[in-house]
Coordinates of C-alpha atoms and ligand atoms in Angstrom, one line a residue:
M1 CA -89.3 -7.6 21.2
N2 CA -89.0 -3.9 22.1
T3 CA -90.8 -3.7 25.6
F4 CA -91.4 -5.3 28.3
L5 CA -93.8 -6.4 30.0
R6 CA -94.1 -6.3 33.5
V7 CA -95.2 -9.1 36.3
S8 CA -97.7 -7.6 38.3
R9 CA -98.5 -3.7 37.7
S10 CA -101.8 -3.8 36.0
M11 CA -102.8 -4.9 38.6
L12 CA -102.5 -2.1 40.7
C13 CA -104.1 0.5 38.0
R14 CA -106.2 2.3 40.6
P15 CA -107.8 5.7 39.5
G16 CA -107.6 8.9 40.9
N17 CA -105.6 11.5 41.1
F18 CA -102.7 11.5 43.3
A19 CA -100.7 14.7 43.4
S20 CA -102.1 16.0 46.8
L21 CA -100.4 13.0 48.4
S22 CA -97.9 13.1 50.3
T23 CA -96.3 10.0 50.3
T24 CA -96.2 10.1 46.2
S25 CA -93.1 10.7 44.2
G26 CA -91.8 14.1 43.7
C27 CA -90.5 13.6 40.1
Q28 CA -92.5 15.4 37.9
E29 CA -95.1 16.8 40.8
S30 CA -97.4 18.4 37.2
E31 CA -98.3 14.9 36.0
P32 CA -99.9 12.3 38.8
R33 CA -99.1 9.5 38.5
Q34 CA -100.7 6.0 40.0
Y35 CA -99.6 5.5 43.8
I36 CA -98.2 2.1 44.9
P37 CA -98.8 1.4 48.1
R38 CA -96.1 -0.1 49.8
R39 CA -96.9 -0.3 53.8
A40 CA -95.7 -4.2 54.2
V41 CA -92.4 -4.7 52.9
L42 CA -91.5 -8.7 53.0
Y43 CA -88.1 -9.4 51.9
V44 CA -88.1 -13.3 49.8
P45 CA -84.1 -14.0 49.6
G46 CA -83.8 -15.3 46.4
N47 CA -82.1 -18.3 46.7
D48 CA -85.0 -20.1 48.6
D49 CA -87.6 -21.6 46.7
R50 CA -89.4 -22.9 48.9
K51 CA -90.3 -18.9 50.8
L52 CA -90.5 -17.8 46.8
Q53 CA -93.7 -20.8 46.5
K54 CA -95.4 -19.0 49.7
I55 CA -95.1 -15.6 47.5
P56 CA -98.9 -16.1 46.1
S57 CA -100.5 -16.9 49.6
L58 CA -99.0 -13.8 51.0
S59 CA -101.0 -10.1 51.7
A60 CA -98.0 -8.2 52.0
D61 CA -98.1 -4.9 49.2
C62 CA -94.3 -4.7 47.7
I63 CA -92.6 -8.5 47.6
V64 CA -88.5 -7.7 47.4
L65 CA -86.7 -10.4 45.2
D66 CA -83.8 -10.7 47.3
C67 CA -79.7 -10.7 46.3
E68 CA -78.6 -8.8 49.3
D69 CA -78.2 -9.3 52.5
G70 CA -80.9 -12.1 52.9
V71 CA -78.6 -13.8 50.2
A72 CA -74.9 -15.7 51.6
L73 CA -72.4 -14.3 49.3
S74 CA -72.0 -17.7 48.1
K75 CA -75.2 -18.0 47.0
K76 CA -75.7 -14.8 45.1
Q77 CA -75.4 -16.1 41.4
E78 CA -78.0 -18.7 42.7
A79 CA -80.4 -16.0 44.0
R80 CA -79.4 -14.5 40.5
S81 CA -80.7 -17.3 38.4
K82 CA -83.7 -18.2 40.5
I83 CA -85.5 -14.5 40.2
R84 CA -84.5 -14.5 36.7
H85 CA -86.9 -17.9 36.6
V86 CA -89.1 -16.3 38.7
L87 CA -89.5 -13.0 36.3
E88 CA -89.5 -14.9 33.2
S89 CA -91.8 -17.1 34.4
Q90 CA -94.3 -16.4 35.2
E91 CA -95.1 -18.9 37.5
I92 CA -95.3 -17.3 40.8
D93 CA -99.2 -15.1 40.3
F94 CA -97.8 -11.5 42.1
S95 CA -101.3 -9.7 41.1
G96 CA -102.1 -6.8 43.5
K97 CA -98.6 -6.7 45.1
D98 CA -95.3 -5.1 43.7
C99 CA -93.2 -7.3 42.3
S100 CA -89.5 -5.8 43.2
V101 CA -86.0 -6.7 42.7
R102 CA -82.9 -5.4 45.6
V103 CA -79.8 -5.7 44.2
N104 CA -77.1 -5.5 46.0
S105 CA -74.5 -2.1 46.2
V106 CA -73.3 0.1 43.7
E107 CA -69.9 -0.9 46.1
S108 CA -69.6 -4.3 46.3
G109 CA -69.7 -4.7 42.6
L110 CA -71.8 -7.4 42.4
C111 CA -74.7 -4.8 41.5
E112 CA -73.8 -4.7 37.4
E113 CA -74.3 -8.4 37.3
D114 CA -77.4 -8.8 39.3
L115 CA -78.7 -5.6 36.8
R116 CA -77.8 -8.1 33.7
E117 CA -79.4 -11.6 34.8
V118 CA -82.6 -9.9 36.1
L119 CA -83.1 -7.4 33.5
S120 CA -82.3 -10.4 30.4
A121 CA -85.8 -11.7 31.5
S122 CA -88.3 -10.7 29.3
H123 CA -91.5 -9.6 32.3
L124 CA -89.3 -6.9 34.4
P125 CA -90.2 -6.5 38.0
D126 CA -92.3 -3.1 38.6
T127 CA -89.8 -1.8 41.0
L128 CA -86.4 -2.1 42.1
H129 CA -84.9 -2.0 45.4
L130 CA -80.5 0.0 45.0
P131 CA -79.0 -0.3 48.8
K132 CA -76.6 1.6 50.5
V133 CA -76.5 4.5 48.2
D134 CA -74.4 7.3 49.3
S135 CA -74.2 9.7 46.9
P136 CA -75.9 11.0 44.5
Q137 CA -73.0 9.5 42.1
H138 CA -74.6 5.7 43.1
L139 CA -77.5 7.0 41.8
D140 CA -75.5 8.4 37.8
W141 CA -73.6 5.0 37.9
F142 CA -77.2 2.9 38.9
A143 CA -78.8 5.6 35.7
D144 CA -76.2 4.5 34.0
H145 CA -75.5 0.8 33.8
L146 CA -79.5 0.4 33.5
K147 CA -80.1 2.8 30.4
S148 CA -77.2 0.8 28.7
L149 CA -77.8 -2.6 29.9
L150 CA -81.6 -2.2 28.9
G151 CA -80.5 -0.8 25.8
S152 CA -83.6 -0.7 23.4
H153 CA -85.3 -3.3 25.3
K154 CA -87.1 -0.1 26.4
P155 CA -89.9 -0.8 29.9
V156 CA -93.5 0.9 28.6
E157 CA -93.2 2.1 32.3
P158 CA -90.2 3.2 34.1
L159 CA -88.8 1.4 37.2
R160 CA -89.9 2.3 40.0
L161 CA -86.8 3.1 42.1
V162 CA -86.2 2.4 46.0
I163 CA -83.0 4.1 47.7
F164 CA -82.1 2.8 50.3
T165 CA -79.6 5.6 53.2
E166 CA -77.6 3.2 56.0
S167 CA -75.1 4.6 56.8
A168 CA -74.1 8.1 58.6
T169 CA -72.9 9.7 55.3
S170 CA -75.6 8.9 53.3
L171 CA -77.7 10.1 56.0
L172 CA -75.8 13.7 55.4
E173 CA -75.9 13.4 51.8
L174 CA -79.8 12.6 51.5
P175 CA -80.7 15.8 50.3
A176 CA -78.5 15.4 47.7
I177 CA -78.8 12.4 47.0
C178 CA -83.2 12.5 46.5
H179 CA -82.3 15.8 45.1
R180 CA -80.2 14.4 41.8
G181 CA -83.1 10.9 42.0
R182 CA -85.3 13.9 41.3
E183 CA -83.3 15.5 38.6
L184 CA -82.5 11.6 36.4
S185 CA -86.0 10.7 37.0
T186 CA -87.0 13.0 34.7
N187 CA -84.7 11.0 31.9
A188 CA -83.2 7.9 33.7
P189 CA -85.1 5.1 33.2
F190 CA -86.7 4.9 36.9
V191 CA -88.1 6.9 39.0
L192 CA -87.2 7.1 42.0
D193 CA -90.5 6.2 44.4
A194 CA -89.0 5.9 48.0
V195 CA -86.6 6.0 50.4
V196 CA -85.8 2.8 52.9
F197 CA -83.8 3.3 57.0
G198 CA -81.7 0.2 56.9
S199 CA -81.6 0.6 60.8
D200 CA -79.4 -2.2 60.8
D201 CA -76.4 -1.1 59.1
F202 CA -76.6 1.6 60.2
C203 CA -76.0 1.2 63.7
A204 CA -73.5 -0.6 62.7
D205 CA -71.9 2.3 61.1
I206 CA -72.1 4.9 64.0
G207 CA -71.9 2.2 67.0
A208 CA -75.0 2.5 68.6
T209 CA -76.2 -0.5 70.1
R210 CA -79.7 -2.2 68.8
T211 CA -82.6 -2.3 71.3
N212 CA -86.3 -3.3 70.2
E213 CA -87.4 0.8 71.4
A214 CA -85.1 2.0 69.0
R215 CA -83.8 5.3 71.0
E216 CA -81.3 5.7 69.5
L217 CA -82.7 5.3 66.1
L218 CA -85.2 8.5 67.0
Y219 CA -83.1 11.3 65.3
A220 CA -82.4 9.6 62.7
R221 CA -85.3 8.0 61.9
Q222 CA -87.2 11.8 62.1
Y223 CA -84.3 12.6 59.3
V224 CA -84.7 10.3 56.7
V225 CA -88.9 11.1 57.2
T226 CA -88.6 14.7 56.9
V227 CA -85.8 14.1 53.9
A228 CA -88.2 12.1 52.1
K229 CA -91.3 13.7 52.4
A230 CA -89.2 17.2 51.4
F231 CA -88.9 15.3 48.1
K232 CA -92.8 14.1 48.1
L233 CA -91.0 10.3 48.5
Q234 CA -92.5 7.2 50.3
A235 CA -90.6 6.6 53.3
I236 CA -90.3 2.9 54.5
D237 CA -89.3 2.6 58.1
L238 CA -86.7 0.1 60.0
V239 CA -87.1 -4.1 60.5
Y240 CA -88.3 -5.0 63.5
I241 CA -86.0 -8.7 63.7
D242 CA -87.3 -9.7 67.0
Y243 CA -90.1 -11.2 64.1
K244 CA -92.1 -13.4 66.8
D245 CA -92.9 -10.4 69.2
L246 CA -96.3 -9.1 67.6
D247 CA -97.1 -6.9 70.3
G248 CA -93.4 -5.1 70.3
L249 CA -93.4 -5.0 66.5
K250 CA -97.1 -3.5 66.9
V251 CA -96.3 -0.3 69.1
Q252 CA -92.6 -0.1 67.0
S253 CA -95.6 0.4 63.5
E254 CA -98.0 2.5 65.5
E255 CA -94.5 4.7 66.0
G256 CA -93.4 4.9 63.3
A257 CA -96.9 5.8 61.4
G258 CA -96.9 8.4 64.1
M259 CA -93.5 9.8 62.6
G260 CA -95.1 9.9 59.2
F261 CA -93.4 7.0 57.4
T262 CA -95.7 5.6 54.9
G263 CA -95.1 2.3 55.1
K264 CA -92.7 -0.5 57.0
Q265 CA -89.7 -3.4 56.0
V266 CA -90.7 -7.0 57.2
I267 CA -88.9 -10.3 56.8
H268 CA -91.2 -12.4 58.4
P269 CA -94.5 -13.8 57.4
G270 CA -96.7 -13.1 60.1
Q271 CA -95.9 -9.6 60.2
I272 CA -97.1 -8.4 57.1
S273 CA -101.2 -8.1 59.1
V274 CA -100.2 -6.6 62.4
V275 CA -98.4 -3.7 59.8
Q276 CA -100.5 -3.2 57.6
T277 CA -102.6 -1.9 59.9
A278 CA -100.6 0.4 61.8
F279 CA -99.8 2.3 58.3
S280 CA -103.7 2.1 57.3
P281 CA -105.9 4.8 58.0
R282 CA -108.1 4.0 61.2
P283 CA -112.3 3.8 60.4
E284 CA -113.1 6.6 62.2
K285 CA -110.0 8.5 61.0
V286 CA -111.3 8.1 57.8
E287 CA -114.7 8.9 59.2
W288 CA -113.3 12.6 61.0
A289 CA -111.4 13.0 57.8
R290 CA -114.8 13.1 55.5
G291 CA -117.1 15.0 58.1
L292 CA -114.0 17.4 57.8
I293 CA -114.2 18.6 54.3
Q294 CA -117.8 18.2 53.7
A295 CA -117.7 20.9 56.6
F296 CA -115.3 22.2 54.9
E297 CA -117.6 22.9 51.3
E298 CA -120.7 24.0 53.4
H299 CA -118.2 26.8 55.0
Q300 CA -116.7 27.5 51.5
Q301 CA -120.3 28.4 49.9
Q302 CA -121.2 29.7 53.0
G303 CA -118.6 32.2 52.4
K304 CA -116.6 31.3 55.5
G305 CA -113.1 30.8 56.0
A306 CA -112.0 29.6 59.2
F307 CA -114.7 27.1 61.3
T308 CA -114.9 24.9 64.1
Y309 CA -115.1 21.1 63.2
R310 CA -115.9 19.1 66.2
G311 CA -114.8 21.4 69.1
H312 CA -111.4 22.5 66.8
M313 CA -110.2 25.0 64.6
I314 CA -110.0 24.2 61.0
D315 CA -106.9 25.4 59.0
M316 CA -105.4 24.3 55.7
P317 CA -102.8 21.7 57.1
L318 CA -106.1 20.3 58.6
L319 CA -108.4 20.2 55.6
L320 CA -104.5 19.1 53.9
Q321 CA -104.0 16.2 56.2
A322 CA -107.7 14.9 56.1
R323 CA -107.4 14.7 51.9
N324 CA -104.5 13.3 52.5
I325 CA -106.5 10.2 54.5
L326 CA -109.0 9.7 52.6
Q327 CA -106.6 9.2 49.7
M328 CA -104.7 6.9 51.6
D329 CA -108.4 5.0 52.2
A330 CA -108.4 5.0 48.2
V331 CA -105.6 3.1 47.5
T332 CA -104.9 0.5 50.6
S333 CA -108.6 -0.5 50.7
K334 CA -109.3 -1.8 48.1
Ligands
COA1 N1 -90.7 -14.9 52.5 C1 -91.8 -15.9 52.4 N2 -91.6 -16.7 53.6 C2 -91.3 -17.0 54.4 C3 -90.5 -16.1 54.9 C4 -89.9 -15.2 53.8 N3 -89.2 -13.7 54.2 N4 -90.1 -15.9 56.2 C5 -90.5 -17.3 56.8 N5 -91.7 -17.8 55.4 C6 -92.3 -18.8 55.5 C7 -91.7 -19.9 55.5 O1 -91.2 -21.3 54.3 C8 -92.2 -21.1 56.6 O2 -92.6 -21.5 55.1 P1 -93.0 -23.6 55.7 O3 -93.8 -23.9 56.8 O4 -94.2 -23.7 54.7 O5 -91.7 -24.2 55.5 C9 -93.2 -20.4 57.0 O6 -93.3 -19.2 56.4 C10 -93.0 -19.9 58.9 O7 -91.8 -19.6 58.7 P2 -91.0 -19.8 60.3 O8 -90.9 -21.4 60.0 O9 -91.3 -19.4 61.0 O10 -89.8 -19.1 59.8 P3 -88.4 -19.8 59.2 O11 -87.4 -20.4 60.4 O12 -88.6 -20.7 58.4 O13 -87.8 -18.5 58.7 C11 -86.7 -15.8 58.9 C12 -87.1 -17.0 59.6 C13 -86.5 -15.1 60.0 C14 -85.0 -16.9 58.3 C15 -87.4 -16.0 57.5 O14 -88.3 -14.9 57.7 C16 -86.6 -15.3 56.5 O15 -85.5 -15.8 55.6 N6 -86.8 -13.8 56.6 C17 -86.2 -12.7 55.6 C18 -84.7 -12.1 56.0 C19 -83.8 -11.1 55.4 O16 -84.0 -11.1 54.1 N7 -83.0 -10.7 55.9 C20 -82.5 -9.8 54.7 C21 -83.4 -8.9 55.2 S1 -83.2 -7.7 56.3
MG2 MG1 -79.0 -2.9 54.8

């Protein structure tokens, strides 16, 4: 067999040109690619059968089968082989979800073995999550190993890559990392799609005290969004670890969406719908955007440039924002 099948990709195909959506990957901007919404990104520990069996009943946009920090060191091999079995057997239905695997970091010394096992399955995941990317060289290592482990077994479409920034060094290097990821995306077997902010490791690294309000992370969050968007990547916000506090989760999710994040990491099924609602355009926003675009087209036909819509002067950034809202609504409301 020369090509790998995908666990769920075909279910995610959606029509439309998302080149102008500010959250699409920027590796080949002239070629619009299918946009994979990742509003709620759920970790499922790869060694936990009970949680793995829950997947078909969960509505998260992206399921991350975890080999990294959700799995104890003594259970790594068990997690790898269970994940390989999940992919290979197709017993668990991922329809409509982005199926991903989080391998261990390049520096952990565990990543190669994770990749070897995961890539030996005849059905590949859609996406790989690579944690603790601290330098562009980590991506070079990853691309080389991915290429050689895949060998002639090329995926039909490149794997999507989601990278984590979770240290002070990584944050300082983030533009160079994204730049390298974008270069590699043109001929490596992956396409860089998103940046995740790993806040707990980041707090530990800089010596910050973690709070539910996350004021200590404001600068880092804004920086991550800014860099990700500069490279036209999705930006995934921090985990709200107090998973029983749904009111606090709602506040933080809305805050993250308002800052420009496109999604949020979740650790418990109870968090999914709160996060998805916060990261979906509200109906009144969609209605506003439809009206604005219609008014813009009418004014264009009359040869008028600037105009007023519902009391506000409309300029190009607002028009682009309105288009983004409609495109995001089109992919998330199906
Ligand atoms: N994925 C799939 N199912 C999950 C789940 C997850 N991440 N978290 C909980 N569930 C399931 C439980 O198995 C349980 O199902 P059951 O009643 O059939 O057994 C149900 O949802 C309710 O779970 P609950 O009893 O409230 O929580 P718990 O004590 O089983 O688990 C955590 C709590 C935090 C340990 C668990 O949510 C978890 O492991 N989350 C992932 C943590 C992680 O990966 N961290 C690293 C990334 S930051
Ligand atoms: Mg982490």
